[in-house]
Amino acid sequence: MAVIRNREGLVPADIATYIAERTAPPDNVLIALQARTAELGRVAGMQIGADQGALLALLAKLVGARRAIEIGTFTGYSALAVASALPADGKLICCDVSEEWTSVARRYWHVAGVAGRIELRLAPATDTLAALLTQGGAETFDFAFIDADKANYDAYYEACLKLLRRGGAIALDNTLWSGKVADPDAHDEDTDALRALNAKIRDDGRVDACLLTVGDGVMLVRKR
Ligand SMILES: C[S@@+](CC[C@H](N)C(=O)[O-])C[C@H]1O[C@@H](n2cnc3c(N)ncnc32)[C@H](O)[C@@H]1O
């Protein structure tokens, strides 16, 4: 059986193994992409785990996604998981700033046969999201995944809420931030930004939301 890697997460290792063994395994291209990304060394830890990939694909299917946005693409694992869950004429807009990392992504999207569903925009994501809104994109998207610089999460959340139709969903990664958000003594910029956004979403009358312990924490939001 192929080795399936879930990123080190918040649940104990034996339970993580149990979950991995009972989650639909990633396909061969996703497994090859994990291996290729591991060659990059320490930054490979930015890649989502297989369990998160399965969750994103399931969410995209649950909301019947045709149009999706991703903020933070890296070497393309989450994008590949989501694009594969879209219909053949579906569209995923990917936002990133790294030509180097996303060149790996492009190769694997091509191998998987989903490159035609993905439009990669290399620019600060706030600019790309603003352009989508200016170009008439409001309320035309079904699903969004946020997984980039934490200080801008609130701005990404607000833009995605505008871009999503009612009933659409947003998944925000790293919202438990290795548990630091629950540590009252932790006050670095990223922790404070994530903690404030988690609290804001809990009280946000525009959405239904639930904070999941998958991976490093996934805040799941549905636009009312
Ligand atoms: C955690 S990684 C994304 C991991 C990816 N979702 C995956 O499944 O492998 C974060 C990515 O956000 C990108 N990023 C950081 N700041 C950004 C910004 N201001 N605009 C767009 N992308 C940004 C980085 O280049 C990096 O590729």
PDB file of C-alpha atoms and ligand atoms in Angstrom:
ATOM      1  CA  MET A   1       0.000   0.000   0.000  1.00  0.00           C
ATOM      2  CA  ALA A   2       1.214   3.526  -0.765  1.00  0.00           C
ATOM      3  CA  VAL A   3       2.514   5.589   2.113  1.00  0.00           C
ATOM      4  CA  ILE A   4      -0.029   8.280   2.916  1.00  0.00           C
ATOM      5  CA  ARG A   5       1.335  11.244   4.778  1.00  0.00           C
ATOM      6  CA  ASN A   6      -0.853  13.388   6.974  1.00  0.00           C
ATOM      7  CA  ARG A   7       0.909  16.464   8.224  1.00  0.00           C
ATOM      8  CA  GLU A   8       1.826  16.360  11.882  1.00  0.00           C
ATOM      9  CA  GLY A   9      -1.284  17.713  13.502  1.00  0.00           C
ATOM     10  CA  LEU A  10      -3.118  18.261  16.723  1.00  0.00           C
ATOM     11  CA  VAL A  11      -4.428  14.747  17.328  1.00  0.00           C
ATOM     12  CA  PRO A  12      -2.221  12.005  18.856  1.00  0.00           C
ATOM     13  CA  ALA A  13      -0.131  10.015  16.352  1.00  0.00           C
ATOM     14  CA  ASP A  14      -2.029   6.729  16.809  1.00  0.00           C
ATOM     15  CA  ILE A  15      -5.350   8.443  16.105  1.00  0.00           C
ATOM     16  CA  ALA A  16      -3.829  10.265  13.106  1.00  0.00           C
ATOM     17  CA  THR A  17      -2.738   6.874  11.755  1.00  0.00           C
ATOM     18  CA  TYR A  18      -6.233   5.470  12.301  1.00  0.00           C
ATOM     19  CA  ILE A  19      -7.752   8.436  10.445  1.00  0.00           C
ATOM     20  CA  ALA A  20      -5.271   8.051   7.574  1.00  0.00           C
ATOM     21  CA  GLU A  21      -6.111   4.366   7.218  1.00  0.00           C
ATOM     22  CA  ARG A  22      -9.821   5.106   7.018  1.00  0.00           C
ATOM     23  CA  THR A  23      -9.691   8.098   4.701  1.00  0.00           C
ATOM     24  CA  ALA A  24      -9.859   7.568   0.945  1.00  0.00           C
ATOM     25  CA  PRO A  25      -6.161   7.481  -0.051  1.00  0.00           C
ATOM     26  CA  PRO A  26      -4.764  10.189  -2.315  1.00  0.00           C
ATOM     27  CA  ASP A  27      -4.252   9.218  -5.942  1.00  0.00           C
ATOM     28  CA  ASN A  28      -0.828   8.526  -7.445  1.00  0.00           C
ATOM     29  CA  VAL A  29      -0.288  12.097  -8.670  1.00  0.00           C
ATOM     30  CA  LEU A  30      -1.007  13.526  -5.210  1.00  0.00           C
ATOM     31  CA  ILE A  31       1.384  10.987  -3.667  1.00  0.00           C
ATOM     32  CA  ALA A  32       4.068  11.863  -6.232  1.00  0.00           C
ATOM     33  CA  LEU A  33       3.540  15.567  -5.494  1.00  0.00           C
ATOM     34  CA  GLN A  34       4.016  14.909  -1.765  1.00  0.00           C
ATOM     35  CA  ALA A  35       7.310  13.177  -2.553  1.00  0.00           C
ATOM     36  CA  ARG A  36       8.473  15.971  -4.887  1.00  0.00           C
ATOM     37  CA  THR A  37       7.576  18.630  -2.310  1.00  0.00           C
ATOM     38  CA  ALA A  38       9.434  16.734   0.441  1.00  0.00           C
ATOM     39  CA  GLU A  39      12.619  17.259  -1.618  1.00  0.00           C
ATOM     40  CA  LEU A  40      12.285  21.005  -0.924  1.00  0.00           C
ATOM     41  CA  GLY A  41      13.227  20.431   2.720  1.00  0.00           C
ATOM     42  CA  ARG A  42      11.821  22.478   5.592  1.00  0.00           C
ATOM     43  CA  VAL A  43       9.330  24.469   3.504  1.00  0.00           C
ATOM     44  CA  ALA A  44       7.598  21.203   2.613  1.00  0.00           C
ATOM     45  CA  GLY A  45       5.836  21.546   5.968  1.00  0.00           C
ATOM     46  CA  MET A  46       3.642  24.191   4.337  1.00  0.00           C
ATOM     47  CA  GLN A  47       1.895  21.525   2.276  1.00  0.00           C
ATOM     48  CA  ILE A  48      -1.482  20.409   3.577  1.00  0.00           C
ATOM     49  CA  GLY A  49      -1.864  16.789   4.696  1.00  0.00           C
ATOM     50  CA  ALA A  50      -3.696  14.061   2.840  1.00  0.00           C
ATOM     51  CA  ASP A  51      -6.566  14.227   5.332  1.00  0.00           C
ATOM     52  CA  GLN A  52      -7.025  17.931   4.572  1.00  0.00           C
ATOM     53  CA  GLY A  53      -6.891  17.245   0.851  1.00  0.00           C
ATOM     54  CA  ALA A  54      -9.665  14.698   1.249  1.00  0.00           C
ATOM     55  CA  LEU A  55     -11.669  17.188   3.325  1.00  0.00           C
ATOM     56  CA  LEU A  56     -11.303  19.975   0.728  1.00  0.00           C
ATOM     57  CA  ALA A  57     -12.367  17.652  -2.098  1.00  0.00           C
ATOM     58  CA  LEU A  58     -15.377  16.522  -0.080  1.00  0.00           C
ATOM     59  CA  LEU A  59     -16.369  20.104   0.770  1.00  0.00           C
ATOM     60  CA  ALA A  60     -16.120  21.159  -2.870  1.00  0.00           C
ATOM     61  CA  LYS A  61     -18.416  18.291  -3.818  1.00  0.00           C
ATOM     62  CA  LEU A  62     -20.815  18.939  -0.918  1.00  0.00           C
ATOM     63  CA  VAL A  63     -21.409  22.528  -2.053  1.00  0.00           C
ATOM     64  CA  GLY A  64     -21.553  21.423  -5.702  1.00  0.00           C
ATOM     65  CA  ALA A  65     -18.649  23.726  -6.500  1.00  0.00           C
ATOM     66  CA  ARG A  66     -18.092  24.826 -10.105  1.00  0.00           C
ATOM     67  CA  ARG A  67     -16.053  27.938  -9.373  1.00  0.00           C
ATOM     68  CA  ALA A  68     -13.483  28.028  -6.585  1.00  0.00           C
ATOM     69  CA  ILE A  69     -10.661  30.246  -5.301  1.00  0.00           C
ATOM     70  CA  GLU A  70      -7.494  29.269  -3.516  1.00  0.00           C
ATOM     71  CA  ILE A  71      -5.269  31.720  -1.648  1.00  0.00           C
ATOM     72  CA  GLY A  72      -1.854  30.121  -1.084  1.00  0.00           C
ATOM     73  CA  THR A  73      -0.972  27.452  -3.635  1.00  0.00           C
ATOM     74  CA  PHE A  74       2.691  26.546  -2.969  1.00  0.00           C
ATOM     75  CA  THR A  75       3.445  23.336  -4.927  1.00  0.00           C
ATOM     76  CA  GLY A  76      -0.198  22.734  -5.717  1.00  0.00           C
ATOM     77  CA  TYR A  77      -1.451  19.897  -3.478  1.00  0.00           C
ATOM     78  CA  SER A  78      -4.633  21.571  -2.206  1.00  0.00           C
ATOM     79  CA  ALA A  79      -5.342  22.991  -5.664  1.00  0.00           C
ATOM     80  CA  LEU A  80      -4.999  19.534  -7.187  1.00  0.00           C
ATOM     81  CA  ALA A  81      -7.353  18.068  -4.576  1.00  0.00           C
ATOM     82  CA  VAL A  82      -9.970  20.773  -5.194  1.00  0.00           C
ATOM     83  CA  ALA A  83      -9.638  20.931  -8.998  1.00  0.00           C
ATOM     84  CA  SER A  84     -10.075  17.158  -9.216  1.00  0.00           C
ATOM     85  CA  ALA A  85     -13.372  17.523  -7.333  1.00  0.00           C
ATOM     86  CA  LEU A  86     -14.734  20.132  -9.778  1.00  0.00           C
ATOM     87  CA  PRO A  87     -16.683  19.228 -12.907  1.00  0.00           C
ATOM     88  CA  ALA A  88     -14.684  19.155 -16.169  1.00  0.00           C
ATOM     89  CA  ASP A  89     -15.801  22.708 -17.013  1.00  0.00           C
ATOM     90  CA  GLY A  90     -15.153  23.959 -13.473  1.00  0.00           C
ATOM     91  CA  LYS A  91     -12.664  26.723 -12.665  1.00  0.00           C
ATOM     92  CA  LEU A  92     -10.231  27.193  -9.794  1.00  0.00           C
ATOM     93  CA  ILE A  93      -8.442  30.536  -9.465  1.00  0.00           C
ATOM     94  CA  CYS A  94      -5.157  30.073  -7.589  1.00  0.00           C
ATOM     95  CA  CYS A  95      -3.400  33.005  -5.890  1.00  0.00           C
ATOM     96  CA  ASP A  96       0.283  32.911  -5.035  1.00  0.00           C
ATOM     97  CA  VAL A  97       3.414  35.051  -5.327  1.00  0.00           C
ATOM     98  CA  SER A  98       6.028  32.335  -5.923  1.00  0.00           C
ATOM     99  CA  GLU A  99       6.949  31.444  -9.495  1.00  0.00           C
ATOM    100  CA  GLU A 100       9.414  28.865  -8.161  1.00  0.00           C
ATOM    101  CA  TRP A 101       6.962  26.855  -6.050  1.00  0.00           C
ATOM    102  CA  THR A 102       3.997  27.140  -8.407  1.00  0.00           C
ATOM    103  CA  SER A 103       6.115  25.902 -11.335  1.00  0.00           C
ATOM    104  CA  VAL A 104       6.134  22.556  -9.505  1.00  0.00           C
ATOM    105  CA  ALA A 105       2.358  22.839  -9.113  1.00  0.00           C
ATOM    106  CA  ARG A 106       1.812  23.444 -12.829  1.00  0.00           C
ATOM    107  CA  ARG A 107       3.688  20.257 -13.753  1.00  0.00           C
ATOM    108  CA  TYR A 108       1.604  18.049 -11.473  1.00  0.00           C
ATOM    109  CA  TRP A 109      -1.705  19.681 -12.484  1.00  0.00           C
ATOM    110  CA  HIS A 110      -0.780  18.892 -16.069  1.00  0.00           C
ATOM    111  CA  VAL A 111       0.058  15.264 -15.269  1.00  0.00           C
ATOM    112  CA  ALA A 112      -3.263  14.908 -13.417  1.00  0.00           C
ATOM    113  CA  GLY A 113      -5.178  16.321 -16.397  1.00  0.00           C
ATOM    114  CA  VAL A 114      -6.720  19.224 -14.474  1.00  0.00           C
ATOM    115  CA  ALA A 115      -4.484  22.091 -15.669  1.00  0.00           C
ATOM    116  CA  GLY A 116      -7.309  23.357 -17.898  1.00  0.00           C
ATOM    117  CA  ARG A 117      -9.488  23.935 -14.834  1.00  0.00           C
ATOM    118  CA  ILE A 118      -6.887  26.020 -12.995  1.00  0.00           C
ATOM    119  CA  GLU A 119      -5.969  29.659 -13.537  1.00  0.00           C
ATOM    120  CA  LEU A 120      -2.885  30.675 -11.562  1.00  0.00           C
ATOM    121  CA  ARG A 121      -2.514  34.369 -10.765  1.00  0.00           C
ATOM    122  CA  LEU A 122       0.935  35.355  -9.535  1.00  0.00           C
ATOM    123  CA  ALA A 123       0.411  38.537  -7.516  1.00  0.00           C
ATOM    124  CA  PRO A 124      -0.317  39.487  -3.925  1.00  0.00           C
ATOM    125  CA  ALA A 125      -3.641  37.802  -3.219  1.00  0.00           C
ATOM    126  CA  THR A 126      -5.268  41.021  -1.981  1.00  0.00           C
ATOM    127  CA  ASP A 127      -4.689  42.447  -5.491  1.00  0.00           C
ATOM    128  CA  THR A 128      -6.054  39.362  -7.236  1.00  0.00           C
ATOM    129  CA  LEU A 129      -9.159  39.255  -5.035  1.00  0.00           C
ATOM    130  CA  ALA A 130      -9.760  42.998  -5.568  1.00  0.00           C
ATOM    131  CA  ALA A 131      -9.441  42.486  -9.333  1.00  0.00           C
ATOM    132  CA  LEU A 132     -11.936  39.606  -9.262  1.00  0.00           C
ATOM    133  CA  LEU A 133     -14.421  41.844  -7.469  1.00  0.00           C
ATOM    134  CA  THR A 134     -13.840  44.737  -9.890  1.00  0.00           C
ATOM    135  CA  GLN A 135     -14.312  42.371 -12.819  1.00  0.00           C
ATOM    136  CA  GLY A 136     -17.818  41.393 -11.636  1.00  0.00           C
ATOM    137  CA  GLY A 137     -16.881  38.306  -9.631  1.00  0.00           C
ATOM    138  CA  ALA A 138     -19.037  39.093  -6.588  1.00  0.00           C
ATOM    139  CA  GLU A 139     -21.295  36.179  -5.570  1.00  0.00           C
ATOM    140  CA  THR A 140     -20.056  34.007  -8.466  1.00  0.00           C
ATOM    141  CA  PHE A 141     -17.879  31.554  -6.502  1.00  0.00           C
ATOM    142  CA  ASP A 142     -18.950  28.437  -4.626  1.00  0.00           C
ATOM    143  CA  PHE A 143     -15.889  27.560  -2.570  1.00  0.00           C
ATOM    144  CA  ALA A 144     -12.713  29.190  -1.231  1.00  0.00           C
ATOM    145  CA  PHE A 145      -9.641  27.848   0.542  1.00  0.00           C
ATOM    146  CA  ILE A 146      -7.435  30.304   2.463  1.00  0.00           C
ATOM    147  CA  ASP A 147      -3.885  29.121   3.242  1.00  0.00           C
ATOM    148  CA  ALA A 148      -1.419  32.008   2.807  1.00  0.00           C
ATOM    149  CA  ASP A 149       0.120  34.743   5.004  1.00  0.00           C
ATOM    150  CA  LYS A 150      -1.762  34.850   8.297  1.00  0.00           C
ATOM    151  CA  ALA A 151      -1.663  38.642   8.814  1.00  0.00           C
ATOM    152  CA  ASN A 152      -3.892  39.045   5.744  1.00  0.00           C
ATOM    153  CA  TYR A 153      -6.395  36.296   6.624  1.00  0.00           C
ATOM    154  CA  ASP A 154      -9.055  38.812   7.676  1.00  0.00           C
ATOM    155  CA  ALA A 155      -8.732  40.672   4.357  1.00  0.00           C
ATOM    156  CA  TYR A 156      -8.910  37.353   2.458  1.00  0.00           C
ATOM    157  CA  TYR A 157     -11.960  36.303   4.482  1.00  0.00           C
ATOM    158  CA  GLU A 158     -13.778  39.559   3.746  1.00  0.00           C
ATOM    159  CA  ALA A 159     -12.986  39.409   0.033  1.00  0.00           C
ATOM    160  CA  CYS A 160     -13.995  35.746  -0.209  1.00  0.00           C
ATOM    161  CA  LEU A 161     -17.297  36.453   1.543  1.00  0.00           C
ATOM    162  CA  LYS A 162     -18.055  39.006  -1.182  1.00  0.00           C
ATOM    163  CA  LEU A 163     -16.990  36.631  -3.953  1.00  0.00           C
ATOM    164  CA  LEU A 164     -19.033  33.690  -2.638  1.00  0.00           C
ATOM    165  CA  ARG A 165     -22.681  33.044  -3.440  1.00  0.00           C
ATOM    166  CA  ARG A 166     -25.058  32.360  -0.568  1.00  0.00           C
ATOM    167  CA  GLY A 167     -24.566  28.791   0.619  1.00  0.00           C
ATOM    168  CA  GLY A 168     -20.960  28.805  -0.570  1.00  0.00           C
ATOM    169  CA  ALA A 169     -18.192  27.685   1.789  1.00  0.00           C
ATOM    170  CA  ILE A 170     -14.782  28.932   2.916  1.00  0.00           C
ATOM    171  CA  ALA A 171     -12.155  26.737   4.592  1.00  0.00           C
ATOM    172  CA  LEU A 172      -9.380  28.622   6.422  1.00  0.00           C
ATOM    173  CA  ASP A 173      -6.282  26.575   7.218  1.00  0.00           C
ATOM    174  CA  ASN A 174      -4.021  26.840  10.303  1.00  0.00           C
ATOM    175  CA  THR A 175      -6.710  28.424  12.456  1.00  0.00           C
ATOM    176  CA  LEU A 176      -5.484  26.541  15.554  1.00  0.00           C
ATOM    177  CA  TRP A 177      -1.845  27.466  14.742  1.00  0.00           C
ATOM    178  CA  SER A 178      -0.303  24.509  16.607  1.00  0.00           C
ATOM    179  CA  GLY A 179      -2.547  25.386  19.567  1.00  0.00           C
ATOM    180  CA  LYS A 180      -0.965  28.822  20.045  1.00  0.00           C
ATOM    181  CA  VAL A 181      -4.311  30.598  19.635  1.00  0.00           C
ATOM    182  CA  ALA A 182      -5.395  28.935  22.894  1.00  0.00           C
ATOM    183  CA  ASP A 183      -2.304  30.134  24.767  1.00  0.00           C
ATOM    184  CA  PRO A 184      -3.116  33.484  26.415  1.00  0.00           C
ATOM    185  CA  ASP A 185       0.613  34.290  26.627  1.00  0.00           C
ATOM    186  CA  ALA A 186       1.238  33.910  22.870  1.00  0.00           C
ATOM    187  CA  HIS A 187       1.127  37.313  21.186  1.00  0.00           C
ATOM    188  CA  ASP A 188       3.128  37.251  17.967  1.00  0.00           C
ATOM    189  CA  GLU A 189       1.517  38.918  14.957  1.00  0.00           C
ATOM    190  CA  ASP A 190       0.258  35.727  13.291  1.00  0.00           C
ATOM    191  CA  THR A 191      -1.205  34.251  16.476  1.00  0.00           C
ATOM    192  CA  ASP A 192      -2.995  37.488  17.328  1.00  0.00           C
ATOM    193  CA  ALA A 193      -4.365  37.776  13.783  1.00  0.00           C
ATOM    194  CA  LEU A 194      -5.711  34.213  13.780  1.00  0.00           C
ATOM    195  CA  ARG A 195      -7.142  34.511  17.294  1.00  0.00           C
ATOM    196  CA  ALA A 196      -8.944  37.748  16.411  1.00  0.00           C
ATOM    197  CA  LEU A 197     -10.347  36.280  13.203  1.00  0.00           C
ATOM    198  CA  ASN A 198     -11.582  33.112  14.961  1.00  0.00           C
ATOM    199  CA  ALA A 199     -13.443  35.307  17.460  1.00  0.00           C
ATOM    200  CA  LYS A 200     -14.817  37.540  14.708  1.00  0.00           C
ATOM    201  CA  ILE A 201     -16.144  34.571  12.728  1.00  0.00           C
ATOM    202  CA  ARG A 202     -17.827  33.089  15.810  1.00  0.00           C
ATOM    203  CA  ASP A 203     -19.836  36.313  16.178  1.00  0.00           C
ATOM    204  CA  ASP A 204     -20.326  36.949  12.465  1.00  0.00           C
ATOM    205  CA  GLY A 205     -24.040  36.987  11.622  1.00  0.00           C
ATOM    206  CA  ARG A 206     -23.233  36.632   7.905  1.00  0.00           C
ATOM    207  CA  VAL A 207     -22.065  33.018   8.305  1.00  0.00           C
ATOM    208  CA  ASP A 208     -22.470  29.644   9.975  1.00  0.00           C
ATOM    209  CA  ALA A 209     -19.113  28.313  11.125  1.00  0.00           C
ATOM    210  CA  CYS A 210     -17.321  25.492  12.906  1.00  0.00           C
ATOM    211  CA  LEU A 211     -13.652  25.187  13.935  1.00  0.00           C
ATOM    212  CA  LEU A 212     -12.347  21.705  13.102  1.00  0.00           C
ATOM    213  CA  THR A 213      -9.267  19.943  14.527  1.00  0.00           C
ATOM    214  CA  VAL A 214      -8.221  18.600  11.132  1.00  0.00           C
ATOM    215  CA  GLY A 215      -4.547  19.295  10.363  1.00  0.00           C
ATOM    216  CA  ASP A 216      -3.489  22.531  12.053  1.00  0.00           C
ATOM    217  CA  GLY A 217      -7.115  23.572  12.484  1.00  0.00           C
ATOM    218  CA  VAL A 218      -9.615  24.331   9.729  1.00  0.00           C
ATOM    219  CA  MET A 219     -12.263  26.999  10.232  1.00  0.00           C
ATOM    220  CA  LEU A 220     -15.194  25.980   8.087  1.00  0.00           C
ATOM    221  CA  VAL A 221     -17.598  28.748   7.117  1.00  0.00           C
ATOM    222  CA  ARG A 222     -20.858  28.777   5.169  1.00  0.00           C
ATOM    223  CA  LYS A 223     -22.172  32.073   3.804  1.00  0.00           C
ATOM    224  CA  ARG A 224     -25.785  32.693   4.831  1.00  0.00           C
TER     225      ARG A 224
HETATM  226  C1  LIG B   1       1.098  27.286   3.398  1.00  0.00           C
HETATM  227  S1  LIG B   1       1.585  27.597   1.748  1.00  0.00           S
HETATM  228  C2  LIG B   1       0.204  26.958   0.836  1.00  0.00           C
HETATM  229  C3  LIG B   1       0.146  25.449   0.843  1.00  0.00           C
HETATM  230  C4  LIG B   1      -0.772  24.878  -0.209  1.00  0.00           C
HETATM  231  N1  LIG B   1      -2.145  25.232   0.057  1.00  0.00           N
HETATM  232  C5  LIG B   1      -0.602  23.367  -0.346  1.00  0.00           C
HETATM  233  O1  LIG B   1      -1.577  22.632  -0.259  1.00  0.00           O
HETATM  234  O2  LIG B   1       0.516  22.902  -0.531  1.00  0.00           O
HETATM  235  C6  LIG B   1       1.401  29.340   1.624  1.00  0.00           C
HETATM  236  C7  LIG B   1       1.591  29.947   0.245  1.00  0.00           C
HETATM  237  O3  LIG B   1       1.118  31.289   0.304  1.00  0.00           O
HETATM  238  C8  LIG B   1       1.881  32.063  -0.566  1.00  0.00           C
HETATM  239  N2  LIG B   1       1.754  33.473  -0.181  1.00  0.00           N
HETATM  240  C9  LIG B   1       2.334  34.101   0.884  1.00  0.00           C
HETATM  241  N3  LIG B   1       1.988  35.401   0.914  1.00  0.00           N
HETATM  242  C10 LIG B   1       1.164  35.594  -0.145  1.00  0.00           C
HETATM  243  C11 LIG B   1       0.447  36.723  -0.634  1.00  0.00           C
HETATM  244  N4  LIG B   1       0.519  37.920  -0.040  1.00  0.00           N
HETATM  245  N5  LIG B   1      -0.311  36.564  -1.748  1.00  0.00           N
HETATM  246  C12 LIG B   1      -0.412  35.353  -2.344  1.00  0.00           C
HETATM  247  N6  LIG B   1       0.225  34.255  -1.921  1.00  0.00           N
HETATM  248  C13 LIG B   1       1.006  34.371  -0.829  1.00  0.00           C
HETATM  249  C14 LIG B   1       3.298  31.506  -0.435  1.00  0.00           C
HETATM  250  O4  LIG B   1       4.065  31.822  -1.585  1.00  0.00           O
HETATM  251  C15 LIG B   1       3.034  30.012  -0.251  1.00  0.00           C
HETATM  252  O5  LIG B   1       3.152  29.338  -1.478  1.00  0.00           O
END
